[in-house]
Amino acid sequence: MTAAQRDDYLTDLIISWNERKSGKLMELLISKHARLKKAACTLQRELDEMLREHKVDVNDLPSMVEELRALADALCASDRLSDDNIRNGIVLCGNSIREKSARLLQVDSSKLRSRLRRSRAAEKARLVTLLRSYERLTGEKIDMDDVLDDCLPWQNRGVVDLAIKRNICDKLMRMRRATEEQDILMGEMTTLQHSIRDRRTSIEEKAAWLEGVLSLPLDQRPTLDSGAEGRYVLCHNDDGVVRGLLAMCRRQVRLLTADLLYGDDALAAYFSQPGNDG
């Protein structure tokens, strides 16, 4: 295979890949929207079950979120913490260490595992500091293993403890994020269809201009446009060159029209299903 043949072969592969990617893009967006919608429904159901189990009113969720944010700010802003803040910090560090240990068993990337190990080590150092502070304030010593086993002396006092609040708020934030991503994907679908329409209109205008150029005598034809950023220049404007460009434009218009129709049909079919209101 010569260098020119190799270039032609690679060009054909790139064009084919771009055409298939363009045709699959709407399908991928719809598929992701469906997954997010299903995930949001599952998270909503789990959140409702947690609220019923722990007898938490849904109107109390905003105050829970603000409480956790204030606690996080207090833990980061000062080393002189109250007794309550130290207990809450111990719970948060214990939960974080357990989550990172569980994730270490699930990830395949060695780089991500190294990052998780470093983060877990930093959390353990923070937990040691909090346990020492708690011992100085209360005179009660707590072992790190007890924290990691979620066996803390102040638990089970008849109130919703911090770990439960954190799990509820985490579920709430994940559900909100899934809903926000659905709105983002809706915007992406609309933008994609508008982009295809604009590209088709632009190429149709170019094709009409080439038809006008083709009808002129050779000595009266304008100079054809060069490529983007001057990467190539059309040196001739005879019938063969103009007809070739016109054929390329018409082919691209047909492809864009097919993509546009496919996208409209796919969206109509998806949002016609029960529960998929756009």
PDB file of C-alpha atoms in Angstrom:
ATOM      1  CA  MET A   1       0.000   0.000   0.000  1.00  0.00           C
ATOM      2  CA  THR A   2       1.443   3.336  -1.039  1.00  0.00           C
ATOM      3  CA  ALA A   3       1.391   6.445   1.134  1.00  0.00           C
ATOM      4  CA  ALA A   4      -1.405   7.960  -0.972  1.00  0.00           C
ATOM      5  CA  GLN A   5      -3.498   4.786  -0.707  1.00  0.00           C
ATOM      6  CA  ARG A   6      -2.939   4.707   3.037  1.00  0.00           C
ATOM      7  CA  ASP A   7      -4.074   8.334   3.353  1.00  0.00           C
ATOM      8  CA  ASP A   8      -7.199   7.610   1.282  1.00  0.00           C
ATOM      9  CA  TYR A   9      -7.999   4.555   3.403  1.00  0.00           C
ATOM     10  CA  LEU A  10      -7.615   6.478   6.668  1.00  0.00           C
ATOM     11  CA  THR A  11      -9.724   9.327   5.286  1.00  0.00           C
ATOM     12  CA  ASP A  12     -12.524   6.897   4.395  1.00  0.00           C
ATOM     13  CA  LEU A  13     -12.385   5.409   7.894  1.00  0.00           C
ATOM     14  CA  ILE A  14     -12.574   8.846   9.518  1.00  0.00           C
ATOM     15  CA  ILE A  15     -15.519   9.918   7.351  1.00  0.00           C
ATOM     16  CA  SER A  16     -17.338   6.659   8.064  1.00  0.00           C
ATOM     17  CA  TRP A  17     -16.737   6.992  11.798  1.00  0.00           C
ATOM     18  CA  ASN A  18     -17.973  10.600  11.873  1.00  0.00           C
ATOM     19  CA  GLU A  19     -21.140   9.615  10.006  1.00  0.00           C
ATOM     20  CA  ARG A  20     -21.870   6.758  12.417  1.00  0.00           C
ATOM     21  CA  LYS A  21     -21.105   8.946  15.443  1.00  0.00           C
ATOM     22  CA  SER A  22     -23.452  11.656  14.202  1.00  0.00           C
ATOM     23  CA  GLY A  23     -26.223   9.127  13.652  1.00  0.00           C
ATOM     24  CA  LYS A  24     -25.768   7.575  17.102  1.00  0.00           C
ATOM     25  CA  LEU A  25     -25.498  10.799  19.101  1.00  0.00           C
ATOM     26  CA  MET A  26     -29.231  11.329  19.621  1.00  0.00           C
ATOM     27  CA  GLU A  27     -29.628   7.657  20.537  1.00  0.00           C
ATOM     28  CA  LEU A  28     -26.888   7.997  23.162  1.00  0.00           C
ATOM     29  CA  LEU A  29     -28.473  11.132  24.647  1.00  0.00           C
ATOM     30  CA  ILE A  30     -31.885   9.467  24.861  1.00  0.00           C
ATOM     31  CA  SER A  31     -30.380   6.351  26.444  1.00  0.00           C
ATOM     32  CA  LYS A  32     -28.572   8.415  29.080  1.00  0.00           C
ATOM     33  CA  HIS A  33     -31.726  10.430  29.789  1.00  0.00           C
ATOM     34  CA  ALA A  34     -33.647   7.180  30.352  1.00  0.00           C
ATOM     35  CA  ARG A  35     -30.961   5.869  32.743  1.00  0.00           C
ATOM     36  CA  LEU A  36     -30.971   9.104  34.729  1.00  0.00           C
ATOM     37  CA  LYS A  37     -34.757   9.137  34.937  1.00  0.00           C
ATOM     38  CA  LYS A  38     -34.748   5.569  36.245  1.00  0.00           C
ATOM     39  CA  ALA A  39     -31.986   6.409  38.741  1.00  0.00           C
ATOM     40  CA  ALA A  40     -33.883   9.487  39.966  1.00  0.00           C
ATOM     41  CA  CYS A  41     -37.042   7.414  40.534  1.00  0.00           C
ATOM     42  CA  THR A  42     -35.054   4.777  42.444  1.00  0.00           C
ATOM     43  CA  LEU A  43     -33.364   7.419  44.602  1.00  0.00           C
ATOM     44  CA  GLN A  44     -36.702   9.092  45.316  1.00  0.00           C
ATOM     45  CA  ARG A  45     -38.182   5.770  46.416  1.00  0.00           C
ATOM     46  CA  GLU A  46     -35.186   5.009  48.654  1.00  0.00           C
ATOM     47  CA  LEU A  47     -35.326   8.511  50.137  1.00  0.00           C
ATOM     48  CA  ASP A  48     -39.026   8.142  50.946  1.00  0.00           C
ATOM     49  CA  GLU A  49     -38.322   4.806  52.648  1.00  0.00           C
ATOM     50  CA  MET A  50     -35.532   6.339  54.753  1.00  0.00           C
ATOM     51  CA  LEU A  51     -37.756   9.241  55.784  1.00  0.00           C
ATOM     52  CA  ARG A  52     -40.518   6.853  56.864  1.00  0.00           C
ATOM     53  CA  GLU A  53     -38.089   4.547  58.663  1.00  0.00           C
ATOM     54  CA  HIS A  54     -36.504   7.335  60.717  1.00  0.00           C
ATOM     55  CA  LYS A  55     -39.712   9.402  61.061  1.00  0.00           C
ATOM     56  CA  VAL A  56     -38.223  12.465  59.383  1.00  0.00           C
ATOM     57  CA  ASP A  57     -40.469  15.106  57.843  1.00  0.00           C
ATOM     58  CA  VAL A  58     -39.628  16.085  54.278  1.00  0.00           C
ATOM     59  CA  ASN A  59     -39.864  19.744  55.347  1.00  0.00           C
ATOM     60  CA  ASP A  60     -36.884  19.170  57.661  1.00  0.00           C
ATOM     61  CA  LEU A  61     -34.550  18.256  54.782  1.00  0.00           C
ATOM     62  CA  PRO A  62     -33.390  21.843  54.004  1.00  0.00           C
ATOM     63  CA  SER A  63     -32.426  22.389  57.647  1.00  0.00           C
ATOM     64  CA  MET A  64     -30.535  19.063  57.649  1.00  0.00           C
ATOM     65  CA  VAL A  65     -28.575  20.111  54.568  1.00  0.00           C
ATOM     66  CA  GLU A  66     -27.695  23.475  56.113  1.00  0.00           C
ATOM     67  CA  GLU A  67     -26.669  21.773  59.356  1.00  0.00           C
ATOM     68  CA  LEU A  68     -24.230  19.485  57.530  1.00  0.00           C
ATOM     69  CA  ARG A  69     -22.832  22.390  55.508  1.00  0.00           C
ATOM     70  CA  ALA A  70     -22.308  24.443  58.660  1.00  0.00           C
ATOM     71  CA  LEU A  71     -20.599  21.480  60.315  1.00  0.00           C
ATOM     72  CA  ALA A  72     -18.274  20.985  57.342  1.00  0.00           C
ATOM     73  CA  ASP A  73     -17.378  24.694  57.398  1.00  0.00           C
ATOM     74  CA  ALA A  74     -16.708  24.557  61.147  1.00  0.00           C
ATOM     75  CA  LEU A  75     -14.501  21.474  60.852  1.00  0.00           C
ATOM     76  CA  CYS A  76     -12.433  23.117  58.109  1.00  0.00           C
ATOM     77  CA  ALA A  77     -12.247  26.601  59.627  1.00  0.00           C
ATOM     78  CA  SER A  78     -11.044  25.948  63.174  1.00  0.00           C
ATOM     79  CA  ASP A  79      -9.085  23.475  65.270  1.00  0.00           C
ATOM     80  CA  ARG A  80     -10.873  24.571  68.472  1.00  0.00           C
ATOM     81  CA  LEU A  81     -14.110  22.612  68.227  1.00  0.00           C
ATOM     82  CA  SER A  82     -17.000  22.068  70.598  1.00  0.00           C
ATOM     83  CA  ASP A  83     -17.888  18.690  72.036  1.00  0.00           C
ATOM     84  CA  ASP A  84     -20.768  18.268  69.572  1.00  0.00           C
ATOM     85  CA  ASN A  85     -18.654  19.257  66.584  1.00  0.00           C
ATOM     86  CA  ILE A  86     -15.933  16.804  67.584  1.00  0.00           C
ATOM     87  CA  ARG A  87     -18.460  13.972  67.816  1.00  0.00           C
ATOM     88  CA  ASN A  88     -19.917  14.924  64.460  1.00  0.00           C
ATOM     89  CA  GLY A  89     -16.456  15.134  62.933  1.00  0.00           C
ATOM     90  CA  ILE A  90     -15.633  11.653  64.238  1.00  0.00           C
ATOM     91  CA  VAL A  91     -18.790  10.275  62.625  1.00  0.00           C
ATOM     92  CA  LEU A  92     -18.058  11.999  59.308  1.00  0.00           C
ATOM     93  CA  CYS A  93     -14.450  10.796  59.218  1.00  0.00           C
ATOM     94  CA  GLY A  94     -15.506   7.243  60.057  1.00  0.00           C
ATOM     95  CA  ASN A  95     -18.097   7.227  57.277  1.00  0.00           C
ATOM     96  CA  SER A  96     -15.607   8.668  54.799  1.00  0.00           C
ATOM     97  CA  ILE A  97     -12.951   6.061  55.642  1.00  0.00           C
ATOM     98  CA  ARG A  98     -15.460   3.213  55.280  1.00  0.00           C
ATOM     99  CA  GLU A  99     -16.650   4.518  51.918  1.00  0.00           C
ATOM    100  CA  LYS A 100     -13.105   4.885  50.571  1.00  0.00           C
ATOM    101  CA  SER A 101     -12.194   1.387  51.778  1.00  0.00           C
ATOM    102  CA  ALA A 102     -15.230  -0.022  49.972  1.00  0.00           C
ATOM    103  CA  ARG A 103     -14.391   1.873  46.772  1.00  0.00           C
ATOM    104  CA  LEU A 104     -10.839   0.506  46.816  1.00  0.00           C
ATOM    105  CA  LEU A 105     -12.302  -2.960  46.232  1.00  0.00           C
ATOM    106  CA  GLN A 106     -14.366  -1.781  43.259  1.00  0.00           C
ATOM    107  CA  VAL A 107     -12.016   0.341  41.116  1.00  0.00           C
ATOM    108  CA  ASP A 108      -9.633  -1.078  38.501  1.00  0.00           C
ATOM    109  CA  SER A 109      -7.414   1.959  37.930  1.00  0.00           C
ATOM    110  CA  SER A 110      -4.149   1.847  39.869  1.00  0.00           C
ATOM    111  CA  LYS A 111      -3.969   5.647  39.741  1.00  0.00           C
ATOM    112  CA  LEU A 112      -7.424   5.974  41.301  1.00  0.00           C
ATOM    113  CA  ARG A 113      -6.561   3.386  43.958  1.00  0.00           C
ATOM    114  CA  SER A 114      -3.435   5.352  44.883  1.00  0.00           C
ATOM    115  CA  ARG A 115      -5.498   8.535  45.143  1.00  0.00           C
ATOM    116  CA  LEU A 116      -8.048   6.784  47.357  1.00  0.00           C
ATOM    117  CA  ARG A 117      -5.316   5.394  49.607  1.00  0.00           C
ATOM    118  CA  ARG A 118      -3.793   8.871  50.049  1.00  0.00           C
ATOM    119  CA  SER A 119      -7.190  10.356  50.804  1.00  0.00           C
ATOM    120  CA  ARG A 120      -7.996   7.571  53.262  1.00  0.00           C
ATOM    121  CA  ALA A 121      -4.661   8.074  55.037  1.00  0.00           C
ATOM    122  CA  ALA A 122      -5.408  11.804  55.380  1.00  0.00           C
ATOM    123  CA  GLU A 123      -8.861  11.009  56.791  1.00  0.00           C
ATOM    124  CA  LYS A 124      -7.333   8.580  59.306  1.00  0.00           C
ATOM    125  CA  ALA A 125      -4.862  11.241  60.448  1.00  0.00           C
ATOM    126  CA  ARG A 126      -7.756  13.670  60.847  1.00  0.00           C
ATOM    127  CA  LEU A 127      -9.704  11.045  62.807  1.00  0.00           C
ATOM    128  CA  VAL A 128      -6.766  10.447  65.177  1.00  0.00           C
ATOM    129  CA  THR A 129      -6.638  14.195  65.896  1.00  0.00           C
ATOM    130  CA  LEU A 130     -10.380  14.325  66.578  1.00  0.00           C
ATOM    131  CA  LEU A 131     -10.236  11.288  68.880  1.00  0.00           C
ATOM    132  CA  ARG A 132      -7.435  12.889  70.906  1.00  0.00           C
ATOM    133  CA  SER A 133      -9.410  16.127  71.163  1.00  0.00           C
ATOM    134  CA  TYR A 134     -12.493  14.218  72.294  1.00  0.00           C
ATOM    135  CA  GLU A 135     -10.474  12.373  74.932  1.00  0.00           C
ATOM    136  CA  ARG A 136      -9.060  15.659  76.277  1.00  0.00           C
ATOM    137  CA  LEU A 137     -12.512  17.249  76.512  1.00  0.00           C
ATOM    138  CA  THR A 138     -14.498  14.318  77.921  1.00  0.00           C
ATOM    139  CA  GLY A 139     -11.911  11.990  79.427  1.00  0.00           C
ATOM    140  CA  GLU A 140     -13.434   9.155  77.399  1.00  0.00           C
ATOM    141  CA  LYS A 141     -11.173   7.209  75.059  1.00  0.00           C
ATOM    142  CA  ILE A 142     -12.568   5.811  71.818  1.00  0.00           C
ATOM    143  CA  ASP A 143     -10.666   3.294  69.730  1.00  0.00           C
ATOM    144  CA  MET A 144     -10.391   3.897  65.978  1.00  0.00           C
ATOM    145  CA  ASP A 145     -11.616   0.369  65.247  1.00  0.00           C
ATOM    146  CA  ASP A 146     -14.826   1.150  67.145  1.00  0.00           C
ATOM    147  CA  VAL A 147     -15.336   4.225  64.981  1.00  0.00           C
ATOM    148  CA  LEU A 148     -14.781   2.246  61.776  1.00  0.00           C
ATOM    149  CA  ASP A 149     -17.210  -0.424  63.057  1.00  0.00           C
ATOM    150  CA  ASP A 150     -19.739   2.368  63.736  1.00  0.00           C
ATOM    151  CA  CYS A 151     -19.862   1.517  67.451  1.00  0.00           C
ATOM    152  CA  LEU A 152     -19.913   4.907  69.172  1.00  0.00           C
ATOM    153  CA  PRO A 153     -20.912   5.573  72.797  1.00  0.00           C
ATOM    154  CA  TRP A 154     -23.361   8.396  71.998  1.00  0.00           C
ATOM    155  CA  GLN A 155     -25.449   6.407  69.537  1.00  0.00           C
ATOM    156  CA  ASN A 156     -29.002   5.137  70.086  1.00  0.00           C
ATOM    157  CA  ARG A 157     -30.203   8.050  72.193  1.00  0.00           C
ATOM    158  CA  GLY A 158     -33.594   8.308  70.522  1.00  0.00           C
ATOM    159  CA  VAL A 159     -32.697  11.041  67.999  1.00  0.00           C
ATOM    160  CA  VAL A 160     -31.638  10.993  64.371  1.00  0.00           C
ATOM    161  CA  ASP A 161     -27.859  10.784  64.566  1.00  0.00           C
ATOM    162  CA  LEU A 162     -25.416  12.405  62.178  1.00  0.00           C
ATOM    163  CA  ALA A 163     -24.745   9.274  60.117  1.00  0.00           C
ATOM    164  CA  ILE A 164     -28.452   8.923  59.323  1.00  0.00           C
ATOM    165  CA  LYS A 165     -28.731  12.625  58.488  1.00  0.00           C
ATOM    166  CA  ARG A 166     -25.722  12.332  56.218  1.00  0.00           C
ATOM    167  CA  ASN A 167     -27.160   9.312  54.396  1.00  0.00           C
ATOM    168  CA  ILE A 168     -30.508  11.054  53.930  1.00  0.00           C
ATOM    169  CA  CYS A 169     -28.898  14.246  52.624  1.00  0.00           C
ATOM    170  CA  ASP A 170     -26.573  12.264  50.365  1.00  0.00           C
ATOM    171  CA  LYS A 171     -29.573  10.498  48.845  1.00  0.00           C
ATOM    172  CA  LEU A 172     -31.339  13.843  48.407  1.00  0.00           C
ATOM    173  CA  MET A 173     -28.345  15.453  46.685  1.00  0.00           C
ATOM    174  CA  ARG A 174     -27.897  12.495  44.329  1.00  0.00           C
ATOM    175  CA  MET A 175     -31.570  12.636  43.376  1.00  0.00           C
ATOM    176  CA  ARG A 176     -31.362  16.386  42.719  1.00  0.00           C
ATOM    177  CA  ARG A 177     -28.241  15.909  40.616  1.00  0.00           C
ATOM    178  CA  ALA A 178     -29.927  13.209  38.528  1.00  0.00           C
ATOM    179  CA  THR A 179     -32.869  15.552  37.930  1.00  0.00           C
ATOM    180  CA  GLU A 180     -30.542  18.419  36.970  1.00  0.00           C
ATOM    181  CA  GLU A 181     -28.680  16.185  34.523  1.00  0.00           C
ATOM    182  CA  GLN A 182     -31.985  15.247  32.901  1.00  0.00           C
ATOM    183  CA  ASP A 183     -32.645  18.951  32.242  1.00  0.00           C
ATOM    184  CA  ILE A 184     -29.115  19.351  30.870  1.00  0.00           C
ATOM    185  CA  LEU A 185     -29.628  16.421  28.497  1.00  0.00           C
ATOM    186  CA  MET A 186     -32.936  17.879  27.316  1.00  0.00           C
ATOM    187  CA  GLY A 187     -31.061  21.048  26.398  1.00  0.00           C
ATOM    188  CA  GLU A 188     -28.370  19.002  24.629  1.00  0.00           C
ATOM    189  CA  MET A 189     -30.996  17.176  22.543  1.00  0.00           C
ATOM    190  CA  THR A 190     -32.604  20.460  21.504  1.00  0.00           C
ATOM    191  CA  THR A 191     -29.212  22.001  20.724  1.00  0.00           C
ATOM    192  CA  LEU A 192     -28.249  18.978  18.618  1.00  0.00           C
ATOM    193  CA  GLN A 193     -31.371  19.231  16.460  1.00  0.00           C
ATOM    194  CA  HIS A 194     -30.930  23.001  16.029  1.00  0.00           C
ATOM    195  CA  SER A 195     -27.278  22.488  15.094  1.00  0.00           C
ATOM    196  CA  ILE A 196     -28.164  19.906  12.430  1.00  0.00           C
ATOM    197  CA  ARG A 197     -30.811  22.234  10.964  1.00  0.00           C
ATOM    198  CA  ASP A 198     -28.364  25.164  10.875  1.00  0.00           C
ATOM    199  CA  ARG A 199     -25.666  23.057   9.199  1.00  0.00           C
ATOM    200  CA  ARG A 200     -28.119  21.765   6.617  1.00  0.00           C
ATOM    201  CA  THR A 201     -29.317  25.304   5.833  1.00  0.00           C
ATOM    202  CA  SER A 202     -25.733  26.530   5.452  1.00  0.00           C
ATOM    203  CA  ILE A 203     -24.799  23.680   3.090  1.00  0.00           C
ATOM    204  CA  GLU A 204     -28.003  24.158   1.072  1.00  0.00           C
ATOM    205  CA  GLU A 205     -27.040  27.804   0.578  1.00  0.00           C
ATOM    206  CA  LYS A 206     -23.561  26.720  -0.506  1.00  0.00           C
ATOM    207  CA  ALA A 207     -25.060  24.224  -2.977  1.00  0.00           C
ATOM    208  CA  ALA A 208     -27.341  26.915  -4.436  1.00  0.00           C
ATOM    209  CA  TRP A 209     -24.328  29.207  -4.852  1.00  0.00           C
ATOM    210  CA  LEU A 210     -22.370  26.447  -6.632  1.00  0.00           C
ATOM    211  CA  GLU A 211     -25.303  25.880  -8.992  1.00  0.00           C
ATOM    212  CA  GLY A 212     -25.160  29.573  -9.848  1.00  0.00           C
ATOM    213  CA  VAL A 213     -21.391  29.358 -10.405  1.00  0.00           C
ATOM    214  CA  LEU A 214     -21.868  26.348 -12.683  1.00  0.00           C
ATOM    215  CA  SER A 215     -24.286  28.290 -14.885  1.00  0.00           C
ATOM    216  CA  LEU A 216     -21.710  31.026 -15.572  1.00  0.00           C
ATOM    217  CA  PRO A 217     -19.112  30.941 -18.351  1.00  0.00           C
ATOM    218  CA  LEU A 218     -15.693  29.776 -17.185  1.00  0.00           C
ATOM    219  CA  ASP A 219     -14.075  33.211 -17.539  1.00  0.00           C
ATOM    220  CA  GLN A 220     -16.798  34.858 -15.419  1.00  0.00           C
ATOM    221  CA  ARG A 221     -16.755  32.462 -12.488  1.00  0.00           C
ATOM    222  CA  PRO A 222     -15.613  33.774  -9.091  1.00  0.00           C
ATOM    223  CA  THR A 223     -12.721  32.252  -7.197  1.00  0.00           C
ATOM    224  CA  LEU A 224     -13.820  29.332  -5.046  1.00  0.00           C
ATOM    225  CA  ASP A 225     -13.360  29.541  -1.292  1.00  0.00           C
ATOM    226  CA  SER A 226     -10.228  28.086   0.245  1.00  0.00           C
ATOM    227  CA  GLY A 227     -10.302  25.611   3.107  1.00  0.00           C
ATOM    228  CA  ALA A 228     -10.502  26.424   6.791  1.00  0.00           C
ATOM    229  CA  GLU A 229      -7.498  28.419   8.005  1.00  0.00           C
ATOM    230  CA  GLY A 230      -5.980  28.218   4.519  1.00  0.00           C
ATOM    231  CA  ARG A 231      -5.107  24.539   4.834  1.00  0.00           C
ATOM    232  CA  TYR A 232      -5.875  23.982   1.170  1.00  0.00           C
ATOM    233  CA  VAL A 233      -6.737  26.127  -1.844  1.00  0.00           C
ATOM    234  CA  LEU A 234      -8.943  25.279  -4.847  1.00  0.00           C
ATOM    235  CA  CYS A 235      -6.817  26.287  -7.814  1.00  0.00           C
ATOM    236  CA  HIS A 236      -9.421  25.515 -10.519  1.00  0.00           C
ATOM    237  CA  ASN A 237     -13.093  26.338 -10.944  1.00  0.00           C
ATOM    238  CA  ASP A 238     -13.865  24.313 -14.065  1.00  0.00           C
ATOM    239  CA  ASP A 239     -16.973  22.154 -14.425  1.00  0.00           C
ATOM    240  CA  GLY A 240     -15.406  19.032 -12.897  1.00  0.00           C
ATOM    241  CA  VAL A 241     -14.357  20.804  -9.699  1.00  0.00           C
ATOM    242  CA  VAL A 242     -17.648  22.659  -9.252  1.00  0.00           C
ATOM    243  CA  ARG A 243     -19.749  19.556  -9.974  1.00  0.00           C
ATOM    244  CA  GLY A 244     -17.668  17.568  -7.487  1.00  0.00           C
ATOM    245  CA  LEU A 245     -18.197  20.174  -4.770  1.00  0.00           C
ATOM    246  CA  LEU A 246     -21.900  20.330  -5.599  1.00  0.00           C
ATOM    247  CA  ALA A 247     -22.212  16.544  -5.327  1.00  0.00           C
ATOM    248  CA  MET A 248     -20.477  16.607  -1.931  1.00  0.00           C
ATOM    249  CA  CYS A 249     -22.831  19.329  -0.689  1.00  0.00           C
ATOM    250  CA  ARG A 250     -25.928  17.459  -1.870  1.00  0.00           C
ATOM    251  CA  ARG A 251     -24.701  14.245  -0.247  1.00  0.00           C
ATOM    252  CA  GLN A 252     -24.103  16.051   3.026  1.00  0.00           C
ATOM    253  CA  VAL A 253     -27.582  17.592   2.863  1.00  0.00           C
ATOM    254  CA  ARG A 254     -29.075  14.110   2.443  1.00  0.00           C
ATOM    255  CA  LEU A 255     -27.094  12.786   5.414  1.00  0.00           C
ATOM    256  CA  LEU A 256     -28.073  15.713   7.636  1.00  0.00           C
ATOM    257  CA  THR A 257     -31.716  15.366   6.630  1.00  0.00           C
ATOM    258  CA  ALA A 258     -31.612  11.683   7.553  1.00  0.00           C
ATOM    259  CA  ASP A 259     -30.006  12.517  10.929  1.00  0.00           C
ATOM    260  CA  LEU A 260     -32.614  15.204  11.552  1.00  0.00           C
ATOM    261  CA  LEU A 261     -35.534  12.912  10.757  1.00  0.00           C
ATOM    262  CA  TYR A 262     -34.047  10.114  12.853  1.00  0.00           C
ATOM    263  CA  GLY A 263     -33.587  12.469  15.800  1.00  0.00           C
ATOM    264  CA  ASP A 264     -37.141  13.820  15.561  1.00  0.00           C
ATOM    265  CA  ASP A 265     -38.591  10.301  15.306  1.00  0.00           C
ATOM    266  CA  ALA A 266     -36.459   9.023  18.204  1.00  0.00           C
ATOM    267  CA  LEU A 267     -37.490  11.932  20.433  1.00  0.00           C
ATOM    268  CA  ALA A 268     -41.164  11.526  19.527  1.00  0.00           C
ATOM    269  CA  ALA A 269     -41.027   7.780  20.233  1.00  0.00           C
ATOM    270  CA  TYR A 270     -39.231   8.255  23.552  1.00  0.00           C
ATOM    271  CA  PHE A 271     -41.463  11.006  24.918  1.00  0.00           C
ATOM    272  CA  SER A 272     -44.621   9.233  23.763  1.00  0.00           C
ATOM    273  CA  GLN A 273     -43.908   6.517  26.341  1.00  0.00           C
ATOM    274  CA  PRO A 274     -45.805   6.781  29.662  1.00  0.00           C
ATOM    275  CA  GLY A 275     -43.958   8.907  32.213  1.00  0.00           C
ATOM    276  CA  ASN A 276     -41.514  10.414  29.687  1.00  0.00           C
ATOM    277  CA  ASP A 277     -43.020  13.874  29.389  1.00  0.00           C
ATOM    278  CA  GLY A 278     -40.549  16.284  27.795  1.00  0.00           C
TER     279      GLY A 278
END
